[in-house]
Short mmCIF file of C-alpha atoms and ligand atoms in Angstrom, two decimals:
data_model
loop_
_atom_site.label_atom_id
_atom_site.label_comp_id
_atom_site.label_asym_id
_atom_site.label_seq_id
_atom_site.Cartn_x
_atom_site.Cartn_y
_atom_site.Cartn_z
CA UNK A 1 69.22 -125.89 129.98
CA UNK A 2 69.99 -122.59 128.36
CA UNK A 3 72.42 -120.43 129.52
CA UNK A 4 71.57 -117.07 130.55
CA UNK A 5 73.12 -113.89 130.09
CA UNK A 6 71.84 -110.23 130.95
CA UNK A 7 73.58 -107.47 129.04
CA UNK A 8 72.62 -104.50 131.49
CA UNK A 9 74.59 -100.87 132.66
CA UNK A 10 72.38 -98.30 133.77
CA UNK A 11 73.94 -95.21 131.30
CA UNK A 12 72.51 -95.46 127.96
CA UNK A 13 74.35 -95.44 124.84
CA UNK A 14 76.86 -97.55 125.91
CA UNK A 15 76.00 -100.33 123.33
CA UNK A 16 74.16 -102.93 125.36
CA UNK A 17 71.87 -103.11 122.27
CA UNK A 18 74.52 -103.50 119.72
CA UNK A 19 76.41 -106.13 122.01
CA UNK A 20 73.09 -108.34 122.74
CA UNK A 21 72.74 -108.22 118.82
CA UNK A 22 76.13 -108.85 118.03
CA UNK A 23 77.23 -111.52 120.14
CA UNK A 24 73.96 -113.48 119.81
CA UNK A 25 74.92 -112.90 115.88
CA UNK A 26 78.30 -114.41 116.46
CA UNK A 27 77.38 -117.53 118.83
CA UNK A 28 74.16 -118.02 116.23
CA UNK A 29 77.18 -118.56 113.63
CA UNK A 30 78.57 -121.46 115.40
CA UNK A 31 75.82 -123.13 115.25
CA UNK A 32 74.19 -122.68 119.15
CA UNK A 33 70.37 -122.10 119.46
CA UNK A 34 69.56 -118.56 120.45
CA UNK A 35 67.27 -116.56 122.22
CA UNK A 36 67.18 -112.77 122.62
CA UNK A 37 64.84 -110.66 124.88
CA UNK A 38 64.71 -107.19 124.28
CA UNK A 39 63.69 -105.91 127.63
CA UNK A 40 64.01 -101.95 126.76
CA UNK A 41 60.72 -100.36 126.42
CA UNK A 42 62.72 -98.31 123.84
CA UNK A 43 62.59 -101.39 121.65
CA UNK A 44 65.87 -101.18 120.10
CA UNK A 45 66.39 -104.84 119.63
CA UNK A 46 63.40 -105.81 118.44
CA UNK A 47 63.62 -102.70 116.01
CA UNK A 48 67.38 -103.94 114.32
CA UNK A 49 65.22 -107.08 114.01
CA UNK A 50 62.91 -105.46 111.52
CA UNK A 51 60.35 -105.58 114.29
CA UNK A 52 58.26 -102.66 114.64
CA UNK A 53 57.51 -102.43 118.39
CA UNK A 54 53.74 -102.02 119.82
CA UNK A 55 53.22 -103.78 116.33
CA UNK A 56 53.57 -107.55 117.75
CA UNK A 57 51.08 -109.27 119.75
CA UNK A 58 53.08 -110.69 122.42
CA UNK A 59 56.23 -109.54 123.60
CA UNK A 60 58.43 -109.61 126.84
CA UNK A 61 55.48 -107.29 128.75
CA UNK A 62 53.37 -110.21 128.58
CA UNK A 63 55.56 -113.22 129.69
CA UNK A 64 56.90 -110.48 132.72
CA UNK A 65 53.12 -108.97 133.56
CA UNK A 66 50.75 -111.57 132.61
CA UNK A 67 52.78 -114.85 132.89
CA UNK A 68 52.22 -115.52 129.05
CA UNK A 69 54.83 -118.50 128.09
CA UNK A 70 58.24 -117.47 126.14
CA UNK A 71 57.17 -119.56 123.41
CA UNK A 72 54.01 -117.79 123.00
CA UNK A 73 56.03 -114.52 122.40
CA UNK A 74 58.59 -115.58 120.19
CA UNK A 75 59.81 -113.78 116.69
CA UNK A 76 61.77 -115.15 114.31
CA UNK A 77 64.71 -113.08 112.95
CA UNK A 78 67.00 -112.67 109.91
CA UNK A 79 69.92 -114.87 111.70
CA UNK A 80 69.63 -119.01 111.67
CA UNK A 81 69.19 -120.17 114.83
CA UNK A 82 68.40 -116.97 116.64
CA UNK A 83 64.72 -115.88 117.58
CA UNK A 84 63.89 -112.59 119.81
CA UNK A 85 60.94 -111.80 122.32
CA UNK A 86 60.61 -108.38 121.18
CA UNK A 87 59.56 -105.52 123.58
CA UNK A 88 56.73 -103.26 124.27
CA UNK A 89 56.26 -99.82 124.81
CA UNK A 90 53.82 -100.87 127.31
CA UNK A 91 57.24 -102.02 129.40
CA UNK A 92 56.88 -98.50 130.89
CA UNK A 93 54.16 -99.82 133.02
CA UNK A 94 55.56 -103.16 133.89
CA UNK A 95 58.00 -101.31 135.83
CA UNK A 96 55.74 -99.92 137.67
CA UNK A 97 53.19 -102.43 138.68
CA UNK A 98 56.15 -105.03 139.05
CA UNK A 99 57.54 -104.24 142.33
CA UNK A 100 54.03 -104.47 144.11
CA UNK A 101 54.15 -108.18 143.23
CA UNK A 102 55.57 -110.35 145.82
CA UNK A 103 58.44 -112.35 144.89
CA UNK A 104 58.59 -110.41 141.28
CA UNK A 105 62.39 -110.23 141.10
CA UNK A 106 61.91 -114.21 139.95
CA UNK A 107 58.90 -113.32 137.14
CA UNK A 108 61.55 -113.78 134.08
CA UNK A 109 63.74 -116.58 135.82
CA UNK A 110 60.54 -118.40 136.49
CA UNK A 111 59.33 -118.19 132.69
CA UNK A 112 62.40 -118.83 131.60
CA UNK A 113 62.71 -121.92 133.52
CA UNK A 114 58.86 -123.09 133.27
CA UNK A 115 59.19 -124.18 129.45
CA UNK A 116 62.17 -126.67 128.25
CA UNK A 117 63.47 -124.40 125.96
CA UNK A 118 65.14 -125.77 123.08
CA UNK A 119 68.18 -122.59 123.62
CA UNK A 120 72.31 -122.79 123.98
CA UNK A 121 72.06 -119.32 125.20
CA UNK A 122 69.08 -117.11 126.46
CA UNK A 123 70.59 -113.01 125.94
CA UNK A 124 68.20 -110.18 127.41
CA UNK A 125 68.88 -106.48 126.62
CA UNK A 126 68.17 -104.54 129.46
CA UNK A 127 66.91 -101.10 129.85
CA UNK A 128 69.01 -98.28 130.73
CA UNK A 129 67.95 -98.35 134.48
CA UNK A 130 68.17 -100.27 137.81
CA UNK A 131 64.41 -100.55 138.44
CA UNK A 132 62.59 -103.54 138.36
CA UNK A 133 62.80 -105.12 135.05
CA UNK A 134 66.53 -105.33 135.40
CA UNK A 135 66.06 -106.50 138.83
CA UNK A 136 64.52 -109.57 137.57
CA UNK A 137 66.96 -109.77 134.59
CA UNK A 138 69.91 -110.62 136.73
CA UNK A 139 68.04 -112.78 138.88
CA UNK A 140 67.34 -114.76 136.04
CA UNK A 141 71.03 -114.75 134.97
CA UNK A 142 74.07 -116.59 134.99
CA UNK A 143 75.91 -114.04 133.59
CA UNK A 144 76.01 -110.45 133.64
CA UNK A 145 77.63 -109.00 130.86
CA UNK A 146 78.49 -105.18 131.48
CA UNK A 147 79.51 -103.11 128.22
CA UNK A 148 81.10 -99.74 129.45
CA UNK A 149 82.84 -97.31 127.71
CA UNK A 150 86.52 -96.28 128.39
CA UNK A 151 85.59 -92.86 129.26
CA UNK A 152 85.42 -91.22 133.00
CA UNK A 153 81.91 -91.23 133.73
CA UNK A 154 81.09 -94.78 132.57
CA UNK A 155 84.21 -96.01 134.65
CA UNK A 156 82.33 -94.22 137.85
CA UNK A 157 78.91 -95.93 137.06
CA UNK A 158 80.24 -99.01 137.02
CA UNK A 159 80.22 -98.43 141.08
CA UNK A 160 76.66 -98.61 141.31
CA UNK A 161 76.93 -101.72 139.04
CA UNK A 162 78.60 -103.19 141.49
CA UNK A 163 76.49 -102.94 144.37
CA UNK A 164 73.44 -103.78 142.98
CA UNK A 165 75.24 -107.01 141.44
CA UNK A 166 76.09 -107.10 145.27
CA UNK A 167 72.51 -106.86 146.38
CA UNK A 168 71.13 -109.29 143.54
CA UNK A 169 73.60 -111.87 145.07
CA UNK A 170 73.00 -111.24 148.18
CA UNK A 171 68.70 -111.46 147.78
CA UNK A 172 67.78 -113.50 144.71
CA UNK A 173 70.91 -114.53 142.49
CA UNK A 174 73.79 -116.38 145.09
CA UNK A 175 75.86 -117.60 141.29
CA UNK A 176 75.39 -114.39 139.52
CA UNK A 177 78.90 -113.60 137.92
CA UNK A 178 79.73 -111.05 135.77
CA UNK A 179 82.47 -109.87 133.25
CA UNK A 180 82.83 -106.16 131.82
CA UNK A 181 83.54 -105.51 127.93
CA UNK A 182 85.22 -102.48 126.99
CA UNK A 183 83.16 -100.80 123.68
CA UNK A 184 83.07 -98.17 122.07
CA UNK A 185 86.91 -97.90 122.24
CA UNK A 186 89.44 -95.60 120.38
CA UNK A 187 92.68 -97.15 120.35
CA UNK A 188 94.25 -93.99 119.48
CA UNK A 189 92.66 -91.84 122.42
CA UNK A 190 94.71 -91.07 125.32
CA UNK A 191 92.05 -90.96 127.43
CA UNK A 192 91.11 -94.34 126.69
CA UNK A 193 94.05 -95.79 126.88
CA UNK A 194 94.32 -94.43 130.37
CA UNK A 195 91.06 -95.71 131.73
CA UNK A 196 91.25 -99.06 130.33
CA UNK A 197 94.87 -99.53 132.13
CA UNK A 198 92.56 -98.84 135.26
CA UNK A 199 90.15 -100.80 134.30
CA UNK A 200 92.28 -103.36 134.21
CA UNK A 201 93.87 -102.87 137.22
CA UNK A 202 90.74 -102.91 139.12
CA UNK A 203 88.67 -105.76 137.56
CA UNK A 204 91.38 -108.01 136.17
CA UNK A 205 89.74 -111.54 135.20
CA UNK A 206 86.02 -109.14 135.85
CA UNK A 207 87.17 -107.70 132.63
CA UNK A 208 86.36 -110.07 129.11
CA UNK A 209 90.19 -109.97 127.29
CA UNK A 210 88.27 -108.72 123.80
CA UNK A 211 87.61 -105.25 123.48
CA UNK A 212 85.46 -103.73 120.69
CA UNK A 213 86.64 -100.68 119.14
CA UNK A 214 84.68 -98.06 117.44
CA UNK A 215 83.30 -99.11 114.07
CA UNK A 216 80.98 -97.54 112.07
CA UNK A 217 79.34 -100.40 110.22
CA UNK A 218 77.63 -101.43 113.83
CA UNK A 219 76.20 -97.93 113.38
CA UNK A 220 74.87 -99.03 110.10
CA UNK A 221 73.59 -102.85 111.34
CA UNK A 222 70.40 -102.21 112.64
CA UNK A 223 69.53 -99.77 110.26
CA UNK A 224 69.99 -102.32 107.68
CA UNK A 225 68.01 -104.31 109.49
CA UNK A 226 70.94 -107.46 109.95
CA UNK A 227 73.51 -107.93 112.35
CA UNK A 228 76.84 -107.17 111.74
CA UNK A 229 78.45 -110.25 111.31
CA UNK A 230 75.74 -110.49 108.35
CA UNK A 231 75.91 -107.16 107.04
CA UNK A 232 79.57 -106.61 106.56
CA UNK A 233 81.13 -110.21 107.41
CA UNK A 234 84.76 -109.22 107.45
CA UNK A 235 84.34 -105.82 109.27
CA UNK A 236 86.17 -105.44 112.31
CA UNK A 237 83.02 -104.96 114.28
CA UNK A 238 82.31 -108.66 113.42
CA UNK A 239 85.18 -109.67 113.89
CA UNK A 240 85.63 -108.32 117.46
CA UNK A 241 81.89 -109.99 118.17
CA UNK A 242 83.07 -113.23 117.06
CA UNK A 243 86.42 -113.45 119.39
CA UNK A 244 83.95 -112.33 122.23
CA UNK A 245 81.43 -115.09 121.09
CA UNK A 246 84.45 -117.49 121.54
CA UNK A 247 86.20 -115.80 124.84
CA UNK A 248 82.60 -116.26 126.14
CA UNK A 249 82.39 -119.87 125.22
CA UNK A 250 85.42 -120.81 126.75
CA UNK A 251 84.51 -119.13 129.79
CA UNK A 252 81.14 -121.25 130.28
CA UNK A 253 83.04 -124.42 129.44
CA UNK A 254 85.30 -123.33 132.24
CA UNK A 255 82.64 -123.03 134.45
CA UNK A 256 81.27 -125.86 133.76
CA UNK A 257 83.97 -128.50 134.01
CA UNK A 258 84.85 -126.62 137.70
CA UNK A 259 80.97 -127.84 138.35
CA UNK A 260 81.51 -130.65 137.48
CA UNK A 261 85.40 -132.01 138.60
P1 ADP B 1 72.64 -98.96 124.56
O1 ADP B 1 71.79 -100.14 124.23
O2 ADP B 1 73.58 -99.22 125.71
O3 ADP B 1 71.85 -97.70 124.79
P2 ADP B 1 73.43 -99.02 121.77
O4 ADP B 1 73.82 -100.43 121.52
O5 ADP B 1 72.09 -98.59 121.29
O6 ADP B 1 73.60 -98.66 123.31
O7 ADP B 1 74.57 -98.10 121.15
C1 ADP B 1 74.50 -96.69 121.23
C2 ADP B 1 74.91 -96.10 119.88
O8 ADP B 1 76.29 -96.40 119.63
C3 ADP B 1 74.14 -96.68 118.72
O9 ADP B 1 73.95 -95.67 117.77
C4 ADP B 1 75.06 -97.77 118.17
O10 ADP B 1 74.84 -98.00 116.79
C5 ADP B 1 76.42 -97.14 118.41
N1 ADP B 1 77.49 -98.13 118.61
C6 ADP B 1 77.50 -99.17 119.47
N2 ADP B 1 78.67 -99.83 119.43
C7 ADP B 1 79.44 -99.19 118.51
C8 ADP B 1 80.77 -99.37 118.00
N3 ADP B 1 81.58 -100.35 118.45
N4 ADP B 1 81.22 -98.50 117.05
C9 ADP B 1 80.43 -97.51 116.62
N5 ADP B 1 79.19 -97.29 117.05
C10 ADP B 1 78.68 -98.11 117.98
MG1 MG B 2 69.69 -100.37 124.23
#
């Protein structure tokens, strides 16, 4: 059973995108099956795949509206070993409609579980919003990965995070964990030095160890049309993806030798 992981934070720009693409880049590399859902009407994912969005025939609108089956909808990308659902513009409307539905928090955890995917890890890049479609994202997750940015504001969202991680364990999600990742960061700036001491001091072990500093090649990535670790191998973007890809290993092997001792 794949292992799923929702990269989701309600401000935009705070490089959900790049760190679905990234990571799934980096675990891809090792080897592990992966699947990426691009969940952003926006279609930013399935764009840095080379994807043009509203272009595809199926995408994540139909396995989340109309029940179509993930491997109905699936793309194949420029990485071994990693394949996307791309997104729809028509997304817009699924979060609307959704919420009528009874039980529709469960509509991706139920696809995703319905098929015997042949996946290590299942990433889905959420929209920058806490409506329905990322309602149903971290219902379907194990994980929730959080990227923030070291700067004021983003530390303050990261309250509203919080409870509606809260909520999602409290109504749908009981094992939902999560772990923040510091991006966007510049070592230099006082500023961020600052709030990622209190970041620390608040989330401790909620907090992943690797940060990821500002880089301009993952500026360049999609654009290219490859992810990072392809388009400039040694870069310290990669590089910084690739410890993650490893912290984040470790930490479901951990989890599941506690399951099973
Ligand atoms: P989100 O999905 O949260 O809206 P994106 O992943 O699209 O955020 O990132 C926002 C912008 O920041 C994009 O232009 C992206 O290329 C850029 N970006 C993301 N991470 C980094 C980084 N570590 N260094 C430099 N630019 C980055
Ligand atoms: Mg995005």
């Amino acid at each position: 059973m794949a292992y799923i992981i929702a990269v989701s934070n309600e401000k935009g720009g705070v490089a959900k995108t790049t760190t679905t693409y990234s990571l799934g880049a980096s675990l891809a590399e090792t080897g592990r099956k992966i699947l990426l859902i691009d969940l952003d009407p926006q279609g930013n994912l399935t764009l840095a795949n080379g994807i043009e969005p509203g272009k595809v025939a199926n995408t994540s609108n139909d396995v989340i509206l109309s029940g179509l089956g993930i491997k109905e909808a699936l793309c194949k990308t420029s990485t071994p070993g990693m394949e996307i659902v791309p997104s729809s513009p028509a997304l817009v409307d699924a979060e609307q409609h959704l919420p009528v539905r009874s039980n529709y928090a469960f509509c991706l955890s139920n696809a995703l579980r319905a098929e015997n995917l042949p996946y290590d890890y299942v990433l889905l890049d959420c929209p920058p919003s806490m409506g329905a479609i990322t309602y149903s994202a971290l219902t379907a997750a194990e994980l929730l990965i959080v990227p923030t940015q070291a700067e004021y504001f983003s530390a303050y969202a990261l309250r509203d995070m919080m409870t509606l991680i809260r909520k999602v364990r409290r109504d749908s999600n009981p094992r939902l964990a999560y772990r923040i990742l510091i991006t966007l960061l510049d070592q230099r700036n006082r500023t961020h030095k600052v709030i990622r001491e209190q970041l620390e001091q608040t989330f401790g072990s909620g907090l992943f160890q690797t940060v990821i500093e500002i880089d301009t090649r993952l500026r360049e990535s999609p654009i290219i049309g490859l992810p990072i670790t392809q388009y400039r191998p040694n870069s310290r973007g990669s590089q910084q993806y690739r410890v993650l890809a490893q912290e984040l290993i470790d930490y479901v092997q951990q989890q599941k030798d506690s399951q099973s001792a």
